CSV table of C-alpha atoms in Angstrom, one decimal:
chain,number,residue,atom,x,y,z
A,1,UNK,CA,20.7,145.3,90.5
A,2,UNK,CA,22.3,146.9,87.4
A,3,UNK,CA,26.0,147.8,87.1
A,4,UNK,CA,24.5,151.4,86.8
A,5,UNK,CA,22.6,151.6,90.1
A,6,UNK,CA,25.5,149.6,91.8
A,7,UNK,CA,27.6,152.6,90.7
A,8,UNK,CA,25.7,154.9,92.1
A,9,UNK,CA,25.1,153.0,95.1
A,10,UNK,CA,28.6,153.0,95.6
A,11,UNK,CA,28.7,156.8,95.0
A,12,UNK,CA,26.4,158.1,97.8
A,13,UNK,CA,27.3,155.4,99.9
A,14,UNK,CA,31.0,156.7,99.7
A,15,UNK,CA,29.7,160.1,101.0
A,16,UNK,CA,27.4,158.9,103.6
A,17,UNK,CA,30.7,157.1,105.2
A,18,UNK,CA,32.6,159.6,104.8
A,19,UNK,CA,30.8,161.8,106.8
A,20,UNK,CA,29.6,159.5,109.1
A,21,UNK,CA,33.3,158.7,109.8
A,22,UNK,CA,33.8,162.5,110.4
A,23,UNK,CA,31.1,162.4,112.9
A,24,UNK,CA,32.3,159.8,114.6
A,25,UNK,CA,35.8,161.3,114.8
A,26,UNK,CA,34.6,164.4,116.0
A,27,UNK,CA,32.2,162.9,118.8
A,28,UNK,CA,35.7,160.9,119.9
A,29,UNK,CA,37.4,163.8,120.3
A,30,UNK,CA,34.9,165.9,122.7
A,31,UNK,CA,34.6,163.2,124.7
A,32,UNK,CA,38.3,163.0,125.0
A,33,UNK,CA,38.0,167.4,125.6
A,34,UNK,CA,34.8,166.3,128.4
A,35,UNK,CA,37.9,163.9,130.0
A,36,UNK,CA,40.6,166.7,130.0
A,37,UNK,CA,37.8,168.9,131.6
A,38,UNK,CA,37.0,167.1,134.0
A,39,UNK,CA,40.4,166.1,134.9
A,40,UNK,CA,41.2,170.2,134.9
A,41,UNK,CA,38.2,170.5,137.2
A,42,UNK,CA,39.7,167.4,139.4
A,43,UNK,CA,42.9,169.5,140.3
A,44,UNK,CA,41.2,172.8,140.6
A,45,UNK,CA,39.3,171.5,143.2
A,46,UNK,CA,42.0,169.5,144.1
A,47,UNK,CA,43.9,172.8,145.0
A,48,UNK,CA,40.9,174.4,147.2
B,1,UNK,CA,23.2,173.1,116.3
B,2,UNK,CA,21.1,175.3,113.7
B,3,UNK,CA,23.4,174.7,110.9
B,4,UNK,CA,23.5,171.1,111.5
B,5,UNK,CA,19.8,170.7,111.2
B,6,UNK,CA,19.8,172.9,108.5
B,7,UNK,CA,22.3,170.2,106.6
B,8,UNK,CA,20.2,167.3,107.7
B,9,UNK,CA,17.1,168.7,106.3
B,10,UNK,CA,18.9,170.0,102.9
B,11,UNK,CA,20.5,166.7,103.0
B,12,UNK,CA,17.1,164.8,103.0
B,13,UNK,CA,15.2,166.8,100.4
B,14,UNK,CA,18.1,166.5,98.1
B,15,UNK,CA,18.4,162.4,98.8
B,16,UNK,CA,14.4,162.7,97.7
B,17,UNK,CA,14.6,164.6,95.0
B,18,UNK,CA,17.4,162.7,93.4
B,19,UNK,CA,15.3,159.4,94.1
B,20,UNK,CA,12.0,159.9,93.2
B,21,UNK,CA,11.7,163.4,92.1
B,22,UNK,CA,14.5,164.5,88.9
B,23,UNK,CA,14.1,162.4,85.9
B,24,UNK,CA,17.1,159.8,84.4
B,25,UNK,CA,18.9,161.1,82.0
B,26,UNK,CA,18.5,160.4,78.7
B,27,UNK,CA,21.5,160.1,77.1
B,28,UNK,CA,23.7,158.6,80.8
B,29,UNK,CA,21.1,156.9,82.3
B,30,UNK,CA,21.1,155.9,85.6
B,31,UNK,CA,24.7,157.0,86.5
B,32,UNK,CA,23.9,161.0,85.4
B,33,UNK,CA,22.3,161.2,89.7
B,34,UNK,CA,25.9,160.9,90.5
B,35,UNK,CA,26.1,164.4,88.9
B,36,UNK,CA,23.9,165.6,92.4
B,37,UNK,CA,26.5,164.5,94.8
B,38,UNK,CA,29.5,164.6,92.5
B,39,UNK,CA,29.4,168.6,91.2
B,40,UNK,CA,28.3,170.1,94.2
B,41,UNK,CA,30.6,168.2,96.5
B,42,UNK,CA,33.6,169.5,94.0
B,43,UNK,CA,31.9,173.1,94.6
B,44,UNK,CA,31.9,172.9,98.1
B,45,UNK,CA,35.6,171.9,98.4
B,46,UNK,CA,36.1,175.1,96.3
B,47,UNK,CA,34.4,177.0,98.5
B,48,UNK,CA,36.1,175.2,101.7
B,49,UNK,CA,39.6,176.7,99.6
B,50,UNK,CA,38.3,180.1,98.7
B,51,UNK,CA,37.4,180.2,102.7
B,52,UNK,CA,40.5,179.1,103.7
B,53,UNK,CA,42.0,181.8,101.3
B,54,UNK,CA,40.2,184.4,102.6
B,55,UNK,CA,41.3,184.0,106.5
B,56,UNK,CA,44.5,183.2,105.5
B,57,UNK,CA,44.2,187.0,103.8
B,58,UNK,CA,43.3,188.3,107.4
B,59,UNK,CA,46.2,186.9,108.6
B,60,UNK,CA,48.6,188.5,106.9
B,61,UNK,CA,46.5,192.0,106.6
B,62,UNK,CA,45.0,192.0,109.7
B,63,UNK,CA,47.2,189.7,111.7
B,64,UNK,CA,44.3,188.2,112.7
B,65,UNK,CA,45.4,185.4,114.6
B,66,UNK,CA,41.8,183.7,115.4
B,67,UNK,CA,41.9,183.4,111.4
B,68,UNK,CA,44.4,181.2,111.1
B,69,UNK,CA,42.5,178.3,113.0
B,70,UNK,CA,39.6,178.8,110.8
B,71,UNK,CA,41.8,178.8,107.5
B,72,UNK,CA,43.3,175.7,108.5
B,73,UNK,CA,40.1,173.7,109.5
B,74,UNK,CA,38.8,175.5,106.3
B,75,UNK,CA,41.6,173.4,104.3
B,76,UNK,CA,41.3,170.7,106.2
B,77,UNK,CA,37.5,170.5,105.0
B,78,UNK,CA,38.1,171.7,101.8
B,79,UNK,CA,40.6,168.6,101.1
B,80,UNK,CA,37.7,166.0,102.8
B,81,UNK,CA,35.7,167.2,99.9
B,82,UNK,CA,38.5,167.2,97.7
B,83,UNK,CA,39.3,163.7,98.4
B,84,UNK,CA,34.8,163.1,97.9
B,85,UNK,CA,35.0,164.8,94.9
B,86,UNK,CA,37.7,162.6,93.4
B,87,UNK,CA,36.3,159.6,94.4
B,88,UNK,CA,32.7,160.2,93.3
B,89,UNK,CA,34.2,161.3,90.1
B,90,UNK,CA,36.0,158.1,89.3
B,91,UNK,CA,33.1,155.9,89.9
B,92,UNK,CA,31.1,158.5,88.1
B,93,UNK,CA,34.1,157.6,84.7
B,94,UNK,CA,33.8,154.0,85.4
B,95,UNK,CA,30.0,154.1,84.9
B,96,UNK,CA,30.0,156.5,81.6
B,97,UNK,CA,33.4,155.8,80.4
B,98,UNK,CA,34.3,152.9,81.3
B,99,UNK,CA,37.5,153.7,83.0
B,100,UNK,CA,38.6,155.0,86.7
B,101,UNK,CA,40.5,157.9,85.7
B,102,UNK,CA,41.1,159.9,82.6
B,103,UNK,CA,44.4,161.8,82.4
B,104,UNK,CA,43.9,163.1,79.3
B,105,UNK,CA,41.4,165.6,80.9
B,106,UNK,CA,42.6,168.7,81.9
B,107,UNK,CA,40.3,169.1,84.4
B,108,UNK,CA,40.5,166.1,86.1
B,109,UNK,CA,44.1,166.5,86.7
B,110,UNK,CA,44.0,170.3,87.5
B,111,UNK,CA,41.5,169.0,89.9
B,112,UNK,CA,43.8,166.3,91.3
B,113,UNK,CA,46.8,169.3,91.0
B,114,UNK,CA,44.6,171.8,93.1
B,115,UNK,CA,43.8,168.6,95.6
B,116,UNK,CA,47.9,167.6,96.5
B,117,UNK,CA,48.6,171.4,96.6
B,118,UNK,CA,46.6,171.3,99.8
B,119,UNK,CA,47.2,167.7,101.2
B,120,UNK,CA,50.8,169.6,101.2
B,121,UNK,CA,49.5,172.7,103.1
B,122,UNK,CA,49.7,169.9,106.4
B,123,UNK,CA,53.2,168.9,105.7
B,124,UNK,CA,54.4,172.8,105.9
B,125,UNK,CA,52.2,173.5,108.9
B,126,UNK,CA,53.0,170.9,110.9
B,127,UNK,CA,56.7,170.8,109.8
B,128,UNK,CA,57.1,174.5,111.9
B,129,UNK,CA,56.6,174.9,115.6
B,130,UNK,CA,53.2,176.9,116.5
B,131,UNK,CA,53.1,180.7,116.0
B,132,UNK,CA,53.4,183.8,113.9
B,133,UNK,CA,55.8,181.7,111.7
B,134,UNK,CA,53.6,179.1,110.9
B,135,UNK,CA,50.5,181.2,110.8
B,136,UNK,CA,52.2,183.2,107.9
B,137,UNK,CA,53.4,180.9,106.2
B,138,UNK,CA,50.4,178.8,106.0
B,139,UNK,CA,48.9,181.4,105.1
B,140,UNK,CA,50.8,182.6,102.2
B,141,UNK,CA,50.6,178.9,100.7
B,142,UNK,CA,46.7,178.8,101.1
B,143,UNK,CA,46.5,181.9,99.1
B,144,UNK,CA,49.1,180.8,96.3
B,145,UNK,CA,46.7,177.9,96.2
B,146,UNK,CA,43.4,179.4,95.8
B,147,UNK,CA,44.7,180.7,92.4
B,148,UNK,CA,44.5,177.2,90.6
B,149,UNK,CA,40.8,177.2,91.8
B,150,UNK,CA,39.5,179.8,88.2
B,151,UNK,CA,42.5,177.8,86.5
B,152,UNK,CA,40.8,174.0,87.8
B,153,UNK,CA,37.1,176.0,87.6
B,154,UNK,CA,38.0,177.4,83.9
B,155,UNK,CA,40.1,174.5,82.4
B,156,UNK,CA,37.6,172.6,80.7
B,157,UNK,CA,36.1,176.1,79.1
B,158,UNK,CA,39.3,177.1,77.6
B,159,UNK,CA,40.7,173.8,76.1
B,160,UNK,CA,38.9,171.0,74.2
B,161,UNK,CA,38.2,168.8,76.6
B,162,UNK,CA,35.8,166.2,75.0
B,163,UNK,CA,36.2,163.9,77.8
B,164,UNK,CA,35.0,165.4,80.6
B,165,UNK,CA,31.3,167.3,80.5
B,166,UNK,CA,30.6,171.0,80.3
B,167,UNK,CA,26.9,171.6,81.9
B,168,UNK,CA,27.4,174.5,82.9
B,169,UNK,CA,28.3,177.2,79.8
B,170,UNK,CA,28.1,180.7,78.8
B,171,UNK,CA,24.0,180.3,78.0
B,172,UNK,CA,23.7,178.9,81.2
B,173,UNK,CA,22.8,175.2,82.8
B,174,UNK,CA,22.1,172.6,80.2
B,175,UNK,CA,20.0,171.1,81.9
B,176,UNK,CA,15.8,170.9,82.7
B,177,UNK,CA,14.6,173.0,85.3
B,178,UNK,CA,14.0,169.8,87.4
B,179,UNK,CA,17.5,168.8,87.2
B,180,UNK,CA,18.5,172.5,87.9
B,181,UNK,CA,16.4,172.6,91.0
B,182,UNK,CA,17.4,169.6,92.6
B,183,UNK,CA,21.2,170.2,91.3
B,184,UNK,CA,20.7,173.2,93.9
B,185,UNK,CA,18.9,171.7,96.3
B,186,UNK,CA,21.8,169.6,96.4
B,187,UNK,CA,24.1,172.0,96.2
B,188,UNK,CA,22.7,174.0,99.3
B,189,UNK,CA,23.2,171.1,101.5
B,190,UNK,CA,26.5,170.4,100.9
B,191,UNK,CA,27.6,173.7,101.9
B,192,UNK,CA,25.0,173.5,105.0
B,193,UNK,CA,27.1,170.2,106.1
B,194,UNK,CA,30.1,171.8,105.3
B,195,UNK,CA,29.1,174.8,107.2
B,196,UNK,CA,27.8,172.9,110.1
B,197,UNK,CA,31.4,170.5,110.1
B,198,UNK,CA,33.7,173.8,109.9
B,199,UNK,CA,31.5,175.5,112.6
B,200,UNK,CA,31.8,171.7,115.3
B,201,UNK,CA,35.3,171.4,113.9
B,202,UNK,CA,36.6,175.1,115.1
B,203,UNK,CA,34.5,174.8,118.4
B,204,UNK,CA,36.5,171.6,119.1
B,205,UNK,CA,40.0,173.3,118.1
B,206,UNK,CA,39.5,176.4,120.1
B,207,UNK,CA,38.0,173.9,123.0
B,208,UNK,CA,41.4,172.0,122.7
B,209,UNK,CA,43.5,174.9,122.6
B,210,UNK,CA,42.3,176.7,125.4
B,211,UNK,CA,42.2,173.1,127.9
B,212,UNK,CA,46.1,173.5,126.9
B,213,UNK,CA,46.3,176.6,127.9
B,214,UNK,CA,44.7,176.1,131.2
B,215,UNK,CA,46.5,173.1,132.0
B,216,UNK,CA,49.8,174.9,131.5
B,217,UNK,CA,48.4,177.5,133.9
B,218,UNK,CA,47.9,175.0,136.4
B,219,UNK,CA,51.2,173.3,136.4
């Protein structure tokens, strides 16, 4: 592999983490909004 | 969802056109495809800006106050491209120039100006408590911002700036229509991810805000 293509390796692979990273962060978070729902639903139901 | 597949797609044809597709440069080689990833990316984190600029506007005219979630998760994109757009640069100077950064380049550092001018929009909106207060002024700092956009955009046009490339001039790309094509192409799917990310991003705010609101209700 050439410096060049490692370069540009590097430069795509940047964005491809970076977004994955995002997607992970963003599936973390609705399962922690699914938790809260479901905990809201708990002491609705809870109440009668 | 629709947006999302719509990146994905973009996001592959561009992948294939850069790899198999556009031709290498003659005069940069291999390290030109960077250009694919690198000038759109900085485009889209424009765009992400000028958004954010433009809800921030409905806040203050309108009083708007959905807007000022979507300006804010605007930013907050618009600095994740920012931050791509630096990074891909710098490995983009390393392979041509030889160096990581160049501060001799206007636009580089306009670039990297524009980029800490919004990193601070988070400090002032989550250094005052939630409501009108902090809606306007966030507000009023996104839209001082957006005006070193044409200054970053035009930098390199109105100094001498050998450093840095100009492809884009007054007689239009210079570039072959291959590398014009896939340059859009490219172009298209970074706003369809950025698109796609603003539209999953707000959904999860408003979700979030509105589980608050409810659990407030219920204690």
């Amino acid at each position: 592999m050439s410096a060049a293509e490692k370069y540009v390796a590097a430069a795509y692979l940047v964005v491809f983490v970076a977004l994955l990273a995002y997607v992970v962060i963003i599936a973390s978070k609705l399962q922690r909004l699914d938790a809260a729902l479901a905990e809201l639903a708990q002491r609705v139901r809870a109440r009668g | 969802m629709s947006s999302a597949l719509l990146a994905v797609v973009l996001l592959t044809a561009a992948i294939a056109l850069i790899a198999f597709y556009v031709p290498t440069d003659a005069d940069q080689g291999l390290s030109q495809k960077i250009f694919y990833f690198h000038v759109p990316i900085a485009l889209t984190a424009y765009a992400c800006f000028g958004w954010g600029a433009w809800k921030a506007l409905r806040v203050l005219w309108k009083r708007d106050e959905r807007a000022d979630l979507e300006s804010y998760v605007a930013i907050h994109l618009g600095v994740i491209f920012g931050a791509l757009t630096l990074v891909t640069g710098s490995i983009w100077a390393r392979a041509s120039w030889g160096v990581w950064w160049a501060w001799q380049s206007r636009q580089l550092v306009l670039f990297l100006v524009l980029f800490l001018f919004y990193c601070a929009y988070f400090m002032l909106r989550y250094s005052v408590e939630p409501g009108p207060r902090r809606a306007n002024l966030s507000a009023v700092y996104a839209i001082f911002g957006v005006v070193l956009i044409p200054i970053s955009f035009l930098a390199i046009r109105l100094a001498e700036d050998f450093i840095h490339p100009t492809v884009f001039t007054d007689h239009g790309p210079q570039m072959a229509g291959s590398m014009f094509f896939t340059f859009c192409v490219s172009w298209a799917a970074m706003l369809a991810t950025a698109h796609a990310l603003y539209r999953i991003e707000l959904a999860g705010k408003r979700i979030d805000a509105r589980l608050r609101e409810l659990r407030e209700l219920l204690t």
